[in-house]
């Protein structure tokens, strides 16, 4: 992203889908600077040209296991840019996963900060990726050595001048820190391909997920569903799934009620979450309209003699389905997230979900 500067706005703490974890021994002193962020990168003025910007962690040295670190960049507010590709610079040996947030403002004024997902020590300073009451959306996600993602022709994520996304925030989850005990540093991140050429097809990402828990030595379904209640036509083109080690399969569906009042379930995507957690081509590109529901199920199989709760660490679990789509008229969905309570409280089959004609869905992997 051209002409990027460091942040200078009030700090804030916001509990979105991210809570907090301990910041004790966060990073080593003096490991925050990376000159690439101090440069004023010039825009490629050639019409239709695409350039690349390295959005990387500024040589951090995490000292706390299961640490989530964030770092921000401010997008040049005088120009509208369109992100058209994501080339990850990370390995699963170092980073458990990465998220790229689009924010109205970041969570703090710091160069890097603890932006984890569970409050282990509330007296420690910590903040969410995006600031309080700020625009917040997940643009991109990566895990398990996923490869580069190029958006379809003519599609782009709009950021900058004519967008509520004024900052980009990179979040990296460092599950293991053994490699940093000798003072080594890390610059995991993603190279962003971008252009100033306007894109009519604007990209968005909808994150569906759950809270909940998995009983000891049992197979459990974590499920969620939400209705599209905005007058927009979504063209889905990619999906990504995410669990931790107990995940067996994650599946997503478009649910539409036909003229006879019967719900029809159309598969959007289904994956083994322990394969590379990249964005894959959607199973069916039929448009999603106002009134349609999007439903997600994660099948998790526990071999542990204890309850496993949804949470941020390797000892916890997650159930996430990212749906990437574009609109060819107007702006993307105002709805960015859709979460349920998960098991044992929420299931598709509950009377109050409005779901019926639920198909038999195999729990096996693909």
GROMACS .gro file of C-alpha atoms in nm:
model
  366
    1UNK     CA    1   0.000   0.000   0.000
    2UNK     CA    2   0.162   0.333  -0.097
    3UNK     CA    3   0.237   0.624   0.132
    4UNK     CA    4   0.186   0.445   0.458
    5UNK     CA    5   0.246   0.602   0.796
    6UNK     CA    6   0.239   0.489   1.156
    7UNK     CA    7  -0.070   0.547   1.367
    8UNK     CA    8  -0.132   0.846   1.594
    9UNK     CA    9  -0.482   0.804   1.736
   10UNK     CA   10  -0.626   0.740   2.084
   11UNK     CA   11  -0.582   0.391   2.222
   12UNK     CA   12  -0.889   0.176   2.283
   13UNK     CA   13  -0.991  -0.169   2.384
   14UNK     CA   14  -1.279  -0.337   2.204
   15UNK     CA   15  -1.418  -0.683   2.261
   16UNK     CA   16  -1.528  -0.801   1.918
   17UNK     CA   17  -1.475  -1.169   1.848
   18UNK     CA   18  -1.134  -1.124   2.009
   19UNK     CA   19  -1.087  -1.124   2.384
   20UNK     CA   20  -0.749  -1.108   2.556
   21UNK     CA   21  -0.456  -1.316   2.679
   22UNK     CA   22  -0.157  -1.255   2.902
   23UNK     CA   23   0.095  -0.996   2.789
   24UNK     CA   24   0.358  -1.097   3.046
   25UNK     CA   25   0.696  -1.112   2.872
   26UNK     CA   26   0.532  -1.007   2.549
   27UNK     CA   27   0.831  -0.933   2.323
   28UNK     CA   28   1.192  -0.847   2.380
   29UNK     CA   29   1.288  -0.486   2.417
   30UNK     CA   30   1.394  -0.312   2.099
   31UNK     CA   31   1.260  -0.562   1.850
   32UNK     CA   32   0.982  -0.344   1.715
   33UNK     CA   33   1.148  -0.144   1.440
   34UNK     CA   34   1.134  -0.232   1.073
   35UNK     CA   35   1.237   0.038   0.829
   36UNK     CA   36   1.005  -0.086   0.557
   37UNK     CA   37   0.718   0.078   0.744
   38UNK     CA   38   0.890   0.413   0.759
   39UNK     CA   39   0.921   0.444   0.383
   40UNK     CA   40   0.678   0.645   0.176
   41UNK     CA   41   0.628   0.396  -0.102
   42UNK     CA   42   0.534   0.557  -0.429
   43UNK     CA   43   0.221   0.452  -0.612
   44UNK     CA   44   0.250   0.291  -0.951
   45UNK     CA   45   0.082   0.552  -1.166
   46UNK     CA   46   0.054   0.341  -1.480
   47UNK     CA   47  -0.311   0.276  -1.561
   48UNK     CA   48  -0.418  -0.070  -1.455
   49UNK     CA   49  -0.078  -0.155  -1.305
   50UNK     CA   50  -0.059  -0.378  -1.001
   51UNK     CA   51   0.203  -0.329  -0.732
   52UNK     CA   52   0.293  -0.523  -0.418
   53UNK     CA   53   0.338  -0.404  -0.060
   54UNK     CA   54   0.508  -0.615   0.211
   55UNK     CA   55   0.292  -0.603   0.524
   56UNK     CA   56   0.513  -0.789   0.772
   57UNK     CA   57   0.567  -0.816   1.145
   58UNK     CA   58   0.848  -0.570   1.237
   59UNK     CA   59   1.102  -0.830   1.357
   60UNK     CA   60   0.923  -0.934   1.676
   61UNK     CA   61   1.047  -1.191   1.927
   62UNK     CA   62   0.746  -1.341   2.109
   63UNK     CA   63   0.815  -1.459   2.463
   64UNK     CA   64   0.472  -1.593   2.563
   65UNK     CA   65   0.323  -1.916   2.420
   66UNK     CA   66  -0.002  -1.877   2.226
   67UNK     CA   67   0.061  -1.505   2.188
   68UNK     CA   68  -0.143  -1.300   1.941
   69UNK     CA   69   0.043  -0.993   1.811
   70UNK     CA   70  -0.095  -0.712   1.596
   71UNK     CA   71   0.078  -0.443   1.391
   72UNK     CA   72  -0.092  -0.165   1.187
   73UNK     CA   73  -0.042   0.040   0.874
   74UNK     CA   74  -0.234   0.353   0.780
   75UNK     CA   75  -0.359   0.361   0.422
   76UNK     CA   76  -0.299   0.683   0.230
   77UNK     CA   77  -0.629   0.870   0.288
   78UNK     CA   78  -0.607   1.068  -0.035
   79UNK     CA   79  -0.638   0.768  -0.268
   80UNK     CA   80  -0.868   0.469  -0.309
   81UNK     CA   81  -0.690   0.136  -0.352
   82UNK     CA   82  -0.811  -0.212  -0.441
   83UNK     CA   83  -0.638  -0.518  -0.296
   84UNK     CA   84  -0.644  -0.794  -0.558
   85UNK     CA   85  -0.409  -1.060  -0.421
   86UNK     CA   86  -0.249  -1.199  -0.105
   87UNK     CA   87   0.091  -1.370  -0.103
   88UNK     CA   88   0.169  -1.507   0.246
   89UNK     CA   89   0.518  -1.479   0.391
   90UNK     CA   90   0.489  -1.736   0.672
   91UNK     CA   91   0.521  -2.104   0.763
   92UNK     CA   92   0.315  -2.309   1.005
   93UNK     CA   93   0.637  -2.387   1.194
   94UNK     CA   94   0.635  -2.025   1.310
   95UNK     CA   95   0.282  -1.887   1.277
   96UNK     CA   96  -0.025  -2.085   1.378
   97UNK     CA   97  -0.244  -1.851   1.175
   98UNK     CA   98  -0.267  -1.493   1.048
   99UNK     CA   99  -0.560  -1.257   1.003
  100UNK     CA  100  -0.572  -0.931   0.811
  101UNK     CA  101  -0.825  -0.681   0.950
  102UNK     CA  102  -0.964  -0.372   0.783
  103UNK     CA  103  -1.025  -0.106   1.050
  104UNK     CA  104  -1.155   0.246   1.082
  105UNK     CA  105  -0.887   0.286   1.346
  106UNK     CA  106  -0.657   0.035   1.515
  107UNK     CA  107  -0.683  -0.083   1.875
  108UNK     CA  108  -0.387   0.117   2.009
  109UNK     CA  109  -0.123   0.370   1.908
  110UNK     CA  110   0.155   0.112   1.948
  111UNK     CA  111   0.374  -0.037   1.679
  112UNK     CA  112   0.286  -0.386   1.803
  113UNK     CA  113   0.045  -0.498   2.073
  114UNK     CA  114  -0.113  -0.801   2.234
  115UNK     CA  115  -0.443  -0.858   2.053
  116UNK     CA  116  -0.527  -1.206   2.176
  117UNK     CA  117  -0.859  -1.379   2.223
  118UNK     CA  118  -0.887  -1.468   2.589
  119UNK     CA  119  -0.849  -1.267   2.907
  120UNK     CA  120  -0.586  -1.450   3.108
  121UNK     CA  121  -0.462  -1.148   3.300
  122UNK     CA  122  -0.697  -0.852   3.281
  123UNK     CA  123  -0.450  -0.620   3.456
  124UNK     CA  124  -0.213  -0.653   3.160
  125UNK     CA  125  -0.236  -0.407   2.874
  126UNK     CA  126  -0.408  -0.555   2.572
  127UNK     CA  127  -0.634  -0.438   2.291
  128UNK     CA  128  -0.837  -0.571   2.003
  129UNK     CA  129  -0.715  -0.538   1.643
  130UNK     CA  130  -0.959  -0.253   1.566
  131UNK     CA  131  -1.045   0.041   1.789
  132UNK     CA  132  -1.360   0.094   1.995
  133UNK     CA  133  -1.674   0.153   1.786
  134UNK     CA  134  -1.453   0.141   1.479
  135UNK     CA  135  -1.532  -0.019   1.145
  136UNK     CA  136  -1.395  -0.373   1.165
  137UNK     CA  137  -1.383  -0.658   0.918
  138UNK     CA  138  -1.162  -0.955   0.841
  139UNK     CA  139  -1.027  -0.923   0.489
  140UNK     CA  140  -0.797  -1.225   0.468
  141UNK     CA  141  -0.695  -1.529   0.673
  142UNK     CA  142  -0.412  -1.783   0.646
  143UNK     CA  143  -0.298  -2.103   0.820
  144UNK     CA  144  -0.124  -2.438   0.759
  145UNK     CA  145   0.108  -2.324   0.480
  146UNK     CA  146  -0.173  -2.201   0.255
  147UNK     CA  147  -0.060  -2.069  -0.082
  148UNK     CA  148  -0.114  -1.735  -0.259
  149UNK     CA  149  -0.468  -1.610  -0.324
  150UNK     CA  150  -0.553  -1.411  -0.637
  151UNK     CA  151  -0.900  -1.259  -0.657
  152UNK     CA  152  -1.112  -1.313  -0.971
  153UNK     CA  153  -1.067  -1.072  -1.261
  154UNK     CA  154  -1.219  -0.733  -1.184
  155UNK     CA  155  -1.267  -0.802  -0.811
  156UNK     CA  156  -1.093  -0.613  -0.529
  157UNK     CA  157  -1.114  -0.516  -0.161
  158UNK     CA  158  -1.159  -0.139  -0.149
  159UNK     CA  159  -0.949   0.048   0.108
  160UNK     CA  160  -0.844   0.407   0.163
  161UNK     CA  161  -1.018   0.727   0.059
  162UNK     CA  162  -1.366   0.603  -0.039
  163UNK     CA  163  -1.376   0.316   0.208
  164UNK     CA  164  -1.440   0.278   0.582
  165UNK     CA  165  -1.112   0.081   0.593
  166UNK     CA  166  -0.854   0.347   0.681
  167UNK     CA  167  -0.606   0.111   0.849
  168UNK     CA  168  -0.495  -0.245   0.791
  169UNK     CA  169  -0.399  -0.453   1.094
  170UNK     CA  170  -0.203  -0.776   1.072
  171UNK     CA  171  -0.261  -1.032   1.349
  172UNK     CA  172  -0.024  -1.327   1.391
  173UNK     CA  173  -0.084  -1.611   1.638
  174UNK     CA  174   0.245  -1.749   1.771
  175UNK     CA  175   0.144  -2.085   1.919
  176UNK     CA  176   0.499  -2.195   1.996
  177UNK     CA  177   0.795  -1.976   2.094
  178UNK     CA  178   1.086  -2.219   2.131
  179UNK     CA  179   1.257  -2.080   1.822
  180UNK     CA  180   1.263  -1.730   1.977
  181UNK     CA  181   1.438  -1.825   2.303
  182UNK     CA  182   1.777  -1.744   2.151
  183UNK     CA  183   1.664  -1.393   2.055
  184UNK     CA  184   1.558  -1.475   1.699
  185UNK     CA  185   1.300  -1.246   1.542
  186UNK     CA  186   1.012  -1.293   1.300
  187UNK     CA  187   0.873  -1.103   1.002
  188UNK     CA  188   0.574  -1.321   0.914
  189UNK     CA  189   0.308  -1.142   0.714
  190UNK     CA  190   0.160  -1.106   0.369
  191UNK     CA  191   0.252  -0.927   0.046
  192UNK     CA  192  -0.051  -0.732  -0.072
  193UNK     CA  193  -0.109  -0.695  -0.446
  194UNK     CA  194  -0.303  -0.374  -0.511
  195UNK     CA  195  -0.406  -0.131  -0.782
  196UNK     CA  196  -0.557   0.215  -0.813
  197UNK     CA  197  -0.764   0.109  -1.111
  198UNK     CA  198  -1.128   0.111  -0.992
  199UNK     CA  199  -1.299  -0.223  -0.947
  200UNK     CA  200  -1.673  -0.245  -1.003
  201UNK     CA  201  -1.688  -0.579  -0.824
  202UNK     CA  202  -1.615  -0.510  -0.458
  203UNK     CA  203  -1.497  -0.801  -0.243
  204UNK     CA  204  -1.612  -0.881   0.110
  205UNK     CA  205  -1.553  -1.157   0.365
  206UNK     CA  206  -1.819  -1.291   0.600
  207UNK     CA  207  -1.692  -1.485   0.901
  208UNK     CA  208  -1.924  -1.747   1.049
  209UNK     CA  209  -1.827  -1.921   1.372
  210UNK     CA  210  -1.935  -2.054   1.708
  211UNK     CA  211  -1.868  -2.059   2.077
  212UNK     CA  212  -1.931  -2.387   2.260
  213UNK     CA  213  -1.754  -2.700   2.377
  214UNK     CA  214  -1.677  -3.059   2.283
  215UNK     CA  215  -1.739  -3.333   2.542
  216UNK     CA  216  -1.462  -3.572   2.642
  217UNK     CA  217  -1.416  -3.871   2.408
  218UNK     CA  218  -1.714  -3.766   2.193
  219UNK     CA  219  -1.790  -3.639   1.844
  220UNK     CA  220  -1.972  -3.304   1.849
  221UNK     CA  221  -2.124  -3.068   1.591
  222UNK     CA  222  -2.069  -2.694   1.635
  223UNK     CA  223  -2.322  -2.514   1.417
  224UNK     CA  224  -2.429  -2.162   1.326
  225UNK     CA  225  -2.659  -1.995   1.074
  226UNK     CA  226  -2.752  -1.639   0.985
  227UNK     CA  227  -2.993  -1.473   0.744
  228UNK     CA  228  -2.888  -1.220   0.483
  229UNK     CA  229  -3.120  -0.928   0.561
  230UNK     CA  230  -2.970  -0.665   0.332
  231UNK     CA  231  -3.090  -0.586  -0.021
  232UNK     CA  232  -2.769  -0.701  -0.185
  233UNK     CA  233  -2.676  -0.980  -0.424
  234UNK     CA  234  -2.369  -1.174  -0.312
  235UNK     CA  235  -2.157  -1.366  -0.560
  236UNK     CA  236  -1.956  -1.617  -0.353
  237UNK     CA  237  -1.625  -1.724  -0.505
  238UNK     CA  238  -1.403  -1.865  -0.227
  239UNK     CA  239  -1.420  -2.014   0.121
  240UNK     CA  240  -1.181  -2.108   0.399
  241UNK     CA  241  -1.230  -2.330   0.703
  242UNK     CA  242  -1.054  -2.324   1.040
  243UNK     CA  243  -1.043  -2.549   1.345
  244UNK     CA  244  -0.767  -2.666   1.574
  245UNK     CA  245  -0.654  -3.027   1.613
  246UNK     CA  246  -0.992  -3.196   1.676
  247UNK     CA  247  -1.154  -3.081   1.352
  248UNK     CA  248  -1.266  -3.351   1.107
  249UNK     CA  249  -1.474  -3.160   0.853
  250UNK     CA  250  -1.623  -2.811   0.813
  251UNK     CA  251  -1.909  -2.745   0.573
  252UNK     CA  252  -2.107  -2.439   0.466
  253UNK     CA  253  -2.445  -2.410   0.290
  254UNK     CA  254  -2.678  -2.160   0.135
  255UNK     CA  255  -3.031  -2.228   0.259
  256UNK     CA  256  -3.322  -2.094   0.052
  257UNK     CA  257  -3.695  -2.140   0.098
  258UNK     CA  258  -3.865  -2.231  -0.230
  259UNK     CA  259  -4.215  -2.138  -0.350
  260UNK     CA  260  -4.360  -2.438  -0.170
  261UNK     CA  261  -4.214  -2.332   0.163
  262UNK     CA  262  -3.947  -2.603   0.163
  263UNK     CA  263  -3.586  -2.517   0.242
  264UNK     CA  264  -3.326  -2.617  -0.015
  265UNK     CA  265  -2.967  -2.664   0.107
  266UNK     CA  266  -2.691  -2.587  -0.144
  267UNK     CA  267  -2.331  -2.672  -0.049
  268UNK     CA  268  -2.090  -2.379  -0.062
  269UNK     CA  269  -1.782  -2.563   0.054
  270UNK     CA  270  -1.667  -2.863   0.257
  271UNK     CA  271  -1.310  -2.934   0.372
  272UNK     CA  272  -1.092  -3.128   0.608
  273UNK     CA  273  -0.966  -2.841   0.827
  274UNK     CA  274  -0.632  -3.011   0.890
  275UNK     CA  275  -0.532  -2.967   0.525
  276UNK     CA  276  -0.380  -2.629   0.421
  277UNK     CA  277  -0.625  -2.364   0.543
  278UNK     CA  278  -0.627  -2.153   0.230
  279UNK     CA  279  -0.918  -2.005   0.038
  280UNK     CA  280  -1.059  -2.264  -0.202
  281UNK     CA  281  -1.294  -2.218  -0.496
  282UNK     CA  282  -1.657  -2.222  -0.387
  283UNK     CA  283  -1.852  -2.538  -0.467
  284UNK     CA  284  -2.143  -2.346  -0.623
  285UNK     CA  285  -2.135  -1.986  -0.741
  286UNK     CA  286  -2.511  -1.933  -0.748
  287UNK     CA  287  -2.588  -1.585  -0.608
  288UNK     CA  288  -2.702  -1.537  -0.249
  289UNK     CA  289  -3.001  -1.305  -0.208
  290UNK     CA  290  -3.176  -1.122   0.073
  291UNK     CA  291  -3.371  -1.376   0.278
  292UNK     CA  292  -3.126  -1.660   0.216
  293UNK     CA  293  -2.955  -1.818   0.515
  294UNK     CA  294  -2.592  -1.926   0.538
  295UNK     CA  295  -2.540  -2.229   0.763
  296UNK     CA  296  -2.211  -2.380   0.886
  297UNK     CA  297  -2.129  -2.702   1.068
  298UNK     CA  298  -1.796  -2.812   1.217
  299UNK     CA  299  -1.759  -3.178   1.310
  300UNK     CA  300  -1.501  -3.227   1.586
  301UNK     CA  301  -1.390  -3.556   1.734
  302UNK     CA  302  -1.233  -3.555   2.080
  303UNK     CA  303  -0.984  -3.815   2.201
  304UNK     CA  304  -0.927  -3.616   2.521
  305UNK     CA  305  -1.043  -3.717   2.866
  306UNK     CA  306  -1.169  -3.364   2.933
  307UNK     CA  307  -1.406  -3.106   2.790
  308UNK     CA  308  -1.253  -2.893   2.515
  309UNK     CA  309  -1.388  -2.537   2.495
  310UNK     CA  310  -1.377  -2.293   2.206
  311UNK     CA  311  -1.081  -2.064   2.264
  312UNK     CA  312  -0.756  -1.929   2.119
  313UNK     CA  313  -0.492  -2.184   2.218
  314UNK     CA  314  -0.390  -2.523   2.085
  315UNK     CA  315  -0.556  -2.674   2.393
  316UNK     CA  316  -0.886  -2.515   2.286
  317UNK     CA  317  -1.087  -2.546   1.968
  318UNK     CA  318  -1.242  -2.320   1.705
  319UNK     CA  319  -1.511  -2.348   1.439
  320UNK     CA  320  -1.478  -2.089   1.161
  321UNK     CA  321  -1.599  -2.064   0.802
  322UNK     CA  322  -1.488  -1.764   0.594
  323UNK     CA  323  -1.705  -1.685   0.292
  324UNK     CA  324  -1.542  -1.455   0.036
  325UNK     CA  325  -1.780  -1.290  -0.210
  326UNK     CA  326  -1.823  -0.987  -0.432
  327UNK     CA  327  -2.107  -0.749  -0.511
  328UNK     CA  328  -2.130  -0.590  -0.856
  329UNK     CA  329  -2.352  -0.304  -0.740
  330UNK     CA  330  -2.306  -0.085  -0.434
  331UNK     CA  331  -2.113  -0.175  -0.121
  332UNK     CA  332  -2.052  -0.508   0.051
  333UNK     CA  333  -2.254  -0.640   0.346
  334UNK     CA  334  -2.275  -0.436   0.663
  335UNK     CA  335  -2.280  -0.774   0.837
  336UNK     CA  336  -1.920  -0.891   0.882
  337UNK     CA  337  -1.956  -1.163   1.149
  338UNK     CA  338  -2.213  -1.431   1.238
  339UNK     CA  339  -2.160  -1.633   1.558
  340UNK     CA  340  -2.371  -1.874   1.762
  341UNK     CA  341  -2.344  -2.008   2.117
  342UNK     CA  342  -2.255  -2.349   1.979
  343UNK     CA  343  -2.297  -2.683   2.154
  344UNK     CA  344  -2.456  -2.774   2.385
  345UNK     CA  345  -2.691  -2.474   2.350
  346UNK     CA  346  -2.725  -2.407   1.979
  347UNK     CA  347  -2.794  -2.661   1.705
  348UNK     CA  348  -2.953  -2.629   1.361
  349UNK     CA  349  -3.230  -2.856   1.486
  350UNK     CA  350  -3.339  -2.618   1.763
  351UNK     CA  351  -3.701  -2.505   1.708
  352UNK     CA  352  -3.612  -2.135   1.714
  353UNK     CA  353  -3.351  -2.145   1.433
  354UNK     CA  354  -3.608  -2.150   1.154
  355UNK     CA  355  -3.415  -2.428   0.981
  356UNK     CA  356  -3.582  -2.741   0.850
  357UNK     CA  357  -3.533  -3.005   0.583
  358UNK     CA  358  -3.177  -3.035   0.717
  359UNK     CA  359  -2.990  -3.282   0.497
  360UNK     CA  360  -2.793  -3.578   0.623
  361UNK     CA  361  -2.435  -3.451   0.625
  362UNK     CA  362  -2.156  -3.703   0.643
  363UNK     CA  363  -1.913  -3.639   0.927
  364UNK     CA  364  -1.623  -3.794   0.741
  365UNK     CA  365  -1.353  -3.590   0.574
  366UNK     CA  366  -1.336  -3.547   0.198
   0.00000   0.00000   0.00000
